[in-house]
Amino acid sequence: MTIPRDVERRAAELRKQIEHHNYLYYVLDSPEIPDAEYDRMLRELQHLEDEFPALVIPESPTQRVGAQPLKQFNEVRHELPMLSLGNAFNPDEVADFDRRARERLGEDEIEYAAEPKLDGLAISLLYENGVLMRGATRGDGTWGEDVTQNVRTIESIPLRLLGSGYPAVLEVRGEAIMARAGFELLNARQRDKGEKTFVNPRNAAAGSLRQLDPRITAARPLQFYCYGPGRIDGGTVPGRHSELLARLREWGLRINEESAVVHGAQGCLDYYARLAAKRDALAYDIDGVVYKVNRADQQRALGFVSRAPRWAIAHKFPAQEEMTRLLDIDVQVGRTGALTPVARLESVFVGGVTVSNATLHNQDEIERLDVRKGDTVVVRRAGDVIPEVVSVVKEKRRRGARRFRMPTHCPVCGSEVVRLEGEAAARCTGGLFCAAQRKQAIRHFVSRRAMDVDGLGEKLVEQLVDSGLVRNVSDVYRISQQQFAALERMGETSAANLVAALEKSKSTTFGRFIFALGIRQVGETTAHTLAAHFGTLDALMAADDEQLQQAPDVGPIVAQSICTFFAQPHNREVIENLRASGVHWPAETPAVTRGSVLAGKSFVLTGTLESMTRDAAKAALIARGAKVTASVSKKTDYVVIGENPGSKLDKAQQLEVPTLDETGLLKLLER
Ligand code: IVH
């Protein structure tokens, strides 16, 4: 069947447009048309090709997923071997690398191209006359696997190069990766289907590319970043690595947006610091940075040593995952009685620190991991996140390793452990009889935003509870200076200071006092709201469910929790004892009855105040019946502006919300 000329032309035009928009979307990350429009063009092309099958060419955007599943991958030979990189683990090793290069080249300072070291797998793409002919894995560097039909499904890999001027044979190399968000999504999908999940994005990327059925690969969120050239024939490319990358981007390949040109070892180290600070905010995992001598002539002069170039080096970040042995699983009891299983580990250096404990979260997580005492486990510590066990190396499990069971009774006080419907945590039912909960409750009680007792740290609280001196929070006010002085690591002076700090803390505010009680569901803001609403402790303790829910932002769950707390005779007793010890606060007239000018008004605070902290200002406003919220909206009554205000000031001006300076605020508070 002959193809009408206008159909042929239309198909060519559609391909060009689709390729262009594909490039804008996947390579430059700046789409210009809505997805629906893109889909419409693709459908129109598909339609034409269905009608005139002779129109179909392999590099057509409709042909990304086409081929049948393979029986096995063919081997391909890399005519130019795919090398690896030497590693530097500290600034000295980077300086050595730079010095060696300078000496060999006889230069004072070297220009480097610096790039993230992406954590995926190396891929070679071969373009002949601009058409993608082959995609291959690195393999052993000389022999890799032909994964052409899989790489074709990755949208950031052009099936045909854009523009013109590319060499007749252009091989490029780069990293196939999976972004963290895509990885999470894939694992969630795998879990839903009851299929195996992946340990990390790199494994997921590798597993996805090594699928014999390209339809599976197509459904995996893979991306490709090009980081350099391979074989080049029949044409020339720019003489600087950075310019070559820029040219490859024009030809349609995705180049990492963090790439930069830097000068000398110091330039490299500054780049490293910059990227290290950004590491957790990137959308994908990187395990270091790579420095490459930028000038191609200098690269040639430096050449190779064994399997790695002398002109490039990888500067590794501290690993965020390491293997170690799980010695035991302990169970910790928190303030609310929640039982947290904690892995005791053989110490291991990971994420820049030595780790010997990692959280196992809860029973469900332990079952998901199937982690057992004695197992070899992978521990992860990324950024400021607490270390966690991410997987178990099952092959290394010893025979007879037994499953872990959450205890049915509290390991500290022996009370029954329950797990409520819909809750992840199992809890000790011992309440304040449980020493672990008591310790946490006391630490909370004396903390800065609660009773603010200086000098009563963790170790001291442990001693006080373990020695039986303190059974509940009210006991801390009954301990004499002599008793404190007799404790470990306490001298006369510290004991005297502590007694003074305790004395000082007795003069507090109602809001702080409520917060200090540690009622479940009652955080700092709710505590201050309750104080403002009810005004007196007696009113609060007498309030029923319905009255509680009339306070701003108190719903049924919070109300229930407050009722339950005050219904316990031992809690009432503790409160009486606290009052008897002299804990007091200025009387508050509840906002509702006082007719405070601030009652019901909504405030936003921004910038630094001179005469008080923002927390104090917030508490003062709440105590007068006002609400303090985090962001400015049309409903905001005032925005209080301190030194160096943030974008909230702009927002206030934009929405024409009245602003107040510190003096204005103080006047309002005095009224
Ligand atoms: S250049 C001759 N640049 O690191 C230079 N490699 O240990 C060859 N990698 O297998 C590599 N990001 O998969 C280079 N920006 C980057 C890279 C990078 C990740 C991987 C690559 C290679 C391994 C080398």
PDB file of N, CA, C and O in Angstrom, residues 142-179:
ATOM      1  N   THR A 142      34.403  -4.930  29.647  1.00  0.00           N
ATOM      2  CA  THR A 142      34.671  -5.271  28.244  1.00  0.00           C
ATOM      3  C   THR A 142      33.463  -5.975  27.625  1.00  0.00           C
ATOM      4  O   THR A 142      33.044  -5.676  26.517  1.00  0.00           O
ATOM      5  N   TRP A 143      32.916  -6.903  28.368  1.00  0.00           N
ATOM      6  CA  TRP A 143      31.711  -7.594  27.915  1.00  0.00           C
ATOM      7  C   TRP A 143      30.532  -7.193  28.793  1.00  0.00           C
ATOM      8  O   TRP A 143      30.573  -7.349  30.002  1.00  0.00           O
ATOM      9  N   GLY A 144      29.494  -6.654  28.144  1.00  0.00           N
ATOM     10  CA  GLY A 144      28.291  -6.298  28.885  1.00  0.00           C
ATOM     11  C   GLY A 144      27.097  -7.023  28.293  1.00  0.00           C
ATOM     12  O   GLY A 144      27.259  -7.887  27.425  1.00  0.00           O
ATOM     13  N   GLU A 145      25.914  -6.686  28.782  1.00  0.00           N
ATOM     14  CA  GLU A 145      24.706  -7.320  28.264  1.00  0.00           C
ATOM     15  C   GLU A 145      23.929  -6.341  27.393  1.00  0.00           C
ATOM     16  O   GLU A 145      23.844  -5.151  27.703  1.00  0.00           O
ATOM     17  N   ASP A 146      23.371  -6.867  26.351  1.00  0.00           N
ATOM     18  CA  ASP A 146      22.588  -6.055  25.433  1.00  0.00           C
ATOM     19  C   ASP A 146      21.186  -5.839  26.024  1.00  0.00           C
ATOM     20  O   ASP A 146      20.370  -6.753  26.065  1.00  0.00           O
ATOM     21  N   VAL A 147      20.938  -4.626  26.490  1.00  0.00           N
ATOM     22  CA  VAL A 147      19.634  -4.332  27.093  1.00  0.00           C
ATOM     23  C   VAL A 147      18.905  -3.261  26.266  1.00  0.00           C
ATOM     24  O   VAL A 147      18.165  -2.442  26.794  1.00  0.00           O
ATOM     25  N   THR A 148      19.151  -3.298  24.955  1.00  0.00           N
ATOM     26  CA  THR A 148      18.581  -2.290  24.057  1.00  0.00           C
ATOM     27  C   THR A 148      17.084  -2.137  24.244  1.00  0.00           C
ATOM     28  O   THR A 148      16.568  -1.031  24.407  1.00  0.00           O
ATOM     29  N   GLN A 149      16.381  -3.257  24.235  1.00  0.00           N
ATOM     30  CA  GLN A 149      14.925  -3.106  24.286  1.00  0.00           C
ATOM     31  C   GLN A 149      14.433  -2.550  25.617  1.00  0.00           C
ATOM     32  O   GLN A 149      13.348  -1.975  25.678  1.00  0.00           O
ATOM     33  N   ASN A 150      15.247  -2.697  26.633  1.00  0.00           N
ATOM     34  CA  ASN A 150      14.865  -2.112  27.918  1.00  0.00           C
ATOM     35  C   ASN A 150      15.195  -0.620  27.988  1.00  0.00           C
ATOM     36  O   ASN A 150      14.386   0.172  28.462  1.00  0.00           O
ATOM     37  N   VAL A 151      16.387  -0.237  27.533  1.00  0.00           N
ATOM     38  CA  VAL A 151      16.721   1.187  27.620  1.00  0.00           C
ATOM     39  C   VAL A 151      15.798   2.013  26.719  1.00  0.00           C
ATOM     40  O   VAL A 151      15.529   3.175  26.998  1.00  0.00           O
ATOM     41  N   ARG A 152      15.290   1.417  25.676  1.00  0.00           N
ATOM     42  CA  ARG A 152      14.366   2.144  24.788  1.00  0.00           C
ATOM     43  C   ARG A 152      13.103   2.604  25.525  1.00  0.00           C
ATOM     44  O   ARG A 152      12.426   3.526  25.085  1.00  0.00           O
ATOM     45  N   THR A 153      12.767   1.924  26.617  1.00  0.00           N
ATOM     46  CA  THR A 153      11.539   2.297  27.340  1.00  0.00           C
ATOM     47  C   THR A 153      11.762   3.492  28.272  1.00  0.00           C
ATOM     48  O   THR A 153      10.819   4.005  28.867  1.00  0.00           O
ATOM     49  N   ILE A 154      13.011   3.920  28.452  1.00  0.00           N
ATOM     50  CA  ILE A 154      13.294   5.040  29.367  1.00  0.00           C
ATOM     51  C   ILE A 154      13.105   6.355  28.619  1.00  0.00           C
ATOM     52  O   ILE A 154      13.820   6.639  27.659  1.00  0.00           O
ATOM     53  N   GLU A 155      12.136   7.138  29.059  1.00  0.00           N
ATOM     54  CA  GLU A 155      11.769   8.329  28.289  1.00  0.00           C
ATOM     55  C   GLU A 155      12.878   9.359  28.196  1.00  0.00           C
ATOM     56  O   GLU A 155      12.910  10.137  27.244  1.00  0.00           O
ATOM     57  N   SER A 156      13.781   9.402  29.200  1.00  0.00           N
ATOM     58  CA  SER A 156      14.843  10.405  29.090  1.00  0.00           C
ATOM     59  C   SER A 156      15.975   9.951  28.157  1.00  0.00           C
ATOM     60  O   SER A 156      16.972  10.649  28.022  1.00  0.00           O
ATOM     61  N   ILE A 157      15.818   8.812  27.525  1.00  0.00           N
ATOM     62  CA  ILE A 157      16.783   8.389  26.501  1.00  0.00           C
ATOM     63  C   ILE A 157      16.154   8.613  25.133  1.00  0.00           C
ATOM     64  O   ILE A 157      15.134   8.014  24.807  1.00  0.00           O
ATOM     65  N   PRO A 158      16.744   9.511  24.321  1.00  0.00           N
ATOM     66  CA  PRO A 158      16.160   9.752  23.000  1.00  0.00           C
ATOM     67  C   PRO A 158      16.391   8.558  22.074  1.00  0.00           C
ATOM     68  O   PRO A 158      17.483   7.991  22.063  1.00  0.00           O
ATOM     69  N   LEU A 159      15.352   8.177  21.340  1.00  0.00           N
ATOM     70  CA  LEU A 159      15.513   7.102  20.358  1.00  0.00           C
ATOM     71  C   LEU A 159      16.235   7.653  19.137  1.00  0.00           C
ATOM     72  O   LEU A 159      16.820   6.908  18.356  1.00  0.00           O
ATOM     73  N   ARG A 160      16.155   8.984  18.995  1.00  0.00           N
ATOM     74  CA  ARG A 160      16.830   9.651  17.881  1.00  0.00           C
ATOM     75  C   ARG A 160      17.365  10.967  18.419  1.00  0.00           C
ATOM     76  O   ARG A 160      16.656  11.652  19.172  1.00  0.00           O
ATOM     77  N   LEU A 161      18.595  11.312  18.077  1.00  0.00           N
ATOM     78  CA  LEU A 161      19.178  12.552  18.586  1.00  0.00           C
ATOM     79  C   LEU A 161      18.487  13.751  17.950  1.00  0.00           C
ATOM     80  O   LEU A 161      17.969  13.662  16.842  1.00  0.00           O
ATOM     81  N   LEU A 162      18.499  14.850  18.668  1.00  0.00           N
ATOM     82  CA  LEU A 162      17.906  16.078  18.148  1.00  0.00           C
ATOM     83  C   LEU A 162      18.983  16.907  17.449  1.00  0.00           C
ATOM     84  O   LEU A 162      20.171  16.665  17.616  1.00  0.00           O
ATOM     85  N   GLY A 163      18.557  17.882  16.709  1.00  0.00           N
ATOM     86  CA  GLY A 163      19.482  18.829  16.091  1.00  0.00           C
ATOM     87  C   GLY A 163      20.360  18.157  15.047  1.00  0.00           C
ATOM     88  O   GLY A 163      19.963  17.153  14.440  1.00  0.00           O
ATOM     89  N   SER A 164      21.576  18.694  14.896  1.00  0.00           N
ATOM     90  CA  SER A 164      22.459  18.145  13.868  1.00  0.00           C
ATOM     91  C   SER A 164      23.895  18.291  14.332  1.00  0.00           C
ATOM     92  O   SER A 164      24.161  18.804  15.413  1.00  0.00           O
ATOM     93  N   GLY A 165      24.819  17.806  13.497  1.00  0.00           N
ATOM     94  CA  GLY A 165      26.238  17.978  13.785  1.00  0.00           C
ATOM     95  C   GLY A 165      26.824  16.897  14.668  1.00  0.00           C
ATOM     96  O   GLY A 165      27.991  16.964  15.061  1.00  0.00           O
ATOM     97  N   TYR A 166      26.038  15.882  15.021  1.00  0.00           N
ATOM     98  CA  TYR A 166      26.589  14.802  15.854  1.00  0.00           C
ATOM     99  C   TYR A 166      27.423  13.859  14.989  1.00  0.00           C
ATOM    100  O   TYR A 166      27.161  13.698  13.795  1.00  0.00           O
ATOM    101  N   PRO A 167      28.445  13.229  15.584  1.00  0.00           N
ATOM    102  CA  PRO A 167      29.270  12.283  14.835  1.00  0.00           C
ATOM    103  C   PRO A 167      28.437  11.107  14.320  1.00  0.00           C
ATOM    104  O   PRO A 167      27.411  10.771  14.928  1.00  0.00           O
ATOM    105  N   ALA A 168      28.901  10.501  13.235  1.00  0.00           N
ATOM    106  CA  ALA A 168      28.165   9.374  12.641  1.00  0.00           C
ATOM    107  C   ALA A 168      28.033   8.248  13.663  1.00  0.00           C
ATOM    108  O   ALA A 168      26.990   7.612  13.780  1.00  0.00           O
ATOM    109  N   VAL A 169      29.108   8.001  14.403  1.00  0.00           N
ATOM    110  CA  VAL A 169      29.037   7.020  15.490  1.00  0.00           C
ATOM    111  C   VAL A 169      29.266   7.779  16.796  1.00  0.00           C
ATOM    112  O   VAL A 169      30.313   8.392  16.990  1.00  0.00           O
ATOM    113  N   LEU A 170      28.273   7.762  17.640  1.00  0.00           N
ATOM    114  CA  LEU A 170      28.397   8.459  18.924  1.00  0.00           C
ATOM    115  C   LEU A 170      27.950   7.513  20.034  1.00  0.00           C
ATOM    116  O   LEU A 170      26.777   7.168  20.123  1.00  0.00           O
ATOM    117  N   GLU A 171      28.928   7.089  20.804  1.00  0.00           N
ATOM    118  CA  GLU A 171      28.574   6.283  21.971  1.00  0.00           C
ATOM    119  C   GLU A 171      28.644   7.202  23.185  1.00  0.00           C
ATOM    120  O   GLU A 171      29.605   7.963  23.335  1.00  0.00           O
ATOM    121  N   VAL A 172      27.600   7.172  24.024  1.00  0.00           N
ATOM    122  CA  VAL A 172      27.638   7.946  25.268  1.00  0.00           C
ATOM    123  C   VAL A 172      27.441   6.992  26.435  1.00  0.00           C
ATOM    124  O   VAL A 172      26.908   5.885  26.278  1.00  0.00           O
ATOM    125  N   ARG A 173      27.892   7.450  27.591  1.00  0.00           N
ATOM    126  CA  ARG A 173      27.751   6.626  28.794  1.00  0.00           C
ATOM    127  C   ARG A 173      27.098   7.429  29.903  1.00  0.00           C
ATOM    128  O   ARG A 173      27.204   8.658  29.936  1.00  0.00           O
ATOM    129  N   GLY A 174      26.454   6.732  30.747  1.00  0.00           N
ATOM    130  CA  GLY A 174      25.782   7.430  31.832  1.00  0.00           C
ATOM    131  C   GLY A 174      25.206   6.444  32.816  1.00  0.00           C
ATOM    132  O   GLY A 174      25.485   5.243  32.765  1.00  0.00           O
ATOM    133  N   GLU A 175      24.399   6.962  33.721  1.00  0.00           N
ATOM    134  CA  GLU A 175      23.888   6.154  34.811  1.00  0.00           C
ATOM    135  C   GLU A 175      22.369   6.032  34.702  1.00  0.00           C
ATOM    136  O   GLU A 175      21.674   7.046  34.550  1.00  0.00           O
ATOM    137  N   ALA A 176      21.881   4.806  34.753  1.00  0.00           N
ATOM    138  CA  ALA A 176      20.440   4.600  34.859  1.00  0.00           C
ATOM    139  C   ALA A 176      20.102   4.562  36.342  1.00  0.00           C
ATOM    140  O   ALA A 176      20.744   3.838  37.107  1.00  0.00           O
ATOM    141  N   ILE A 177      19.146   5.373  36.748  1.00  0.00           N
ATOM    142  CA  ILE A 177      18.823   5.463  38.176  1.00  0.00           C
ATOM    143  C   ILE A 177      17.319   5.414  38.391  1.00  0.00           C
ATOM    144  O   ILE A 177      16.534   5.547  37.455  1.00  0.00           O
ATOM    145  N   MET A 178      16.945   5.249  39.639  1.00  0.00           N
ATOM    146  CA  MET A 178      15.540   5.397  40.009  1.00  0.00           C
ATOM    147  C   MET A 178      15.506   6.471  41.097  1.00  0.00           C
ATOM    148  O   MET A 178      16.251   6.383  42.078  1.00  0.00           O
ATOM    149  N   ALA A 179      14.669   7.487  40.910  1.00  0.00           N
ATOM    150  CA  ALA A 179      14.549   8.538  41.930  1.00  0.00           C
ATOM    151  C   ALA A 179      13.899   7.922  43.171  1.00  0.00           C
ATOM    152  O   ALA A 179      13.200   6.914  43.080  1.00  0.00           O
TER     153      ALA A 179
END
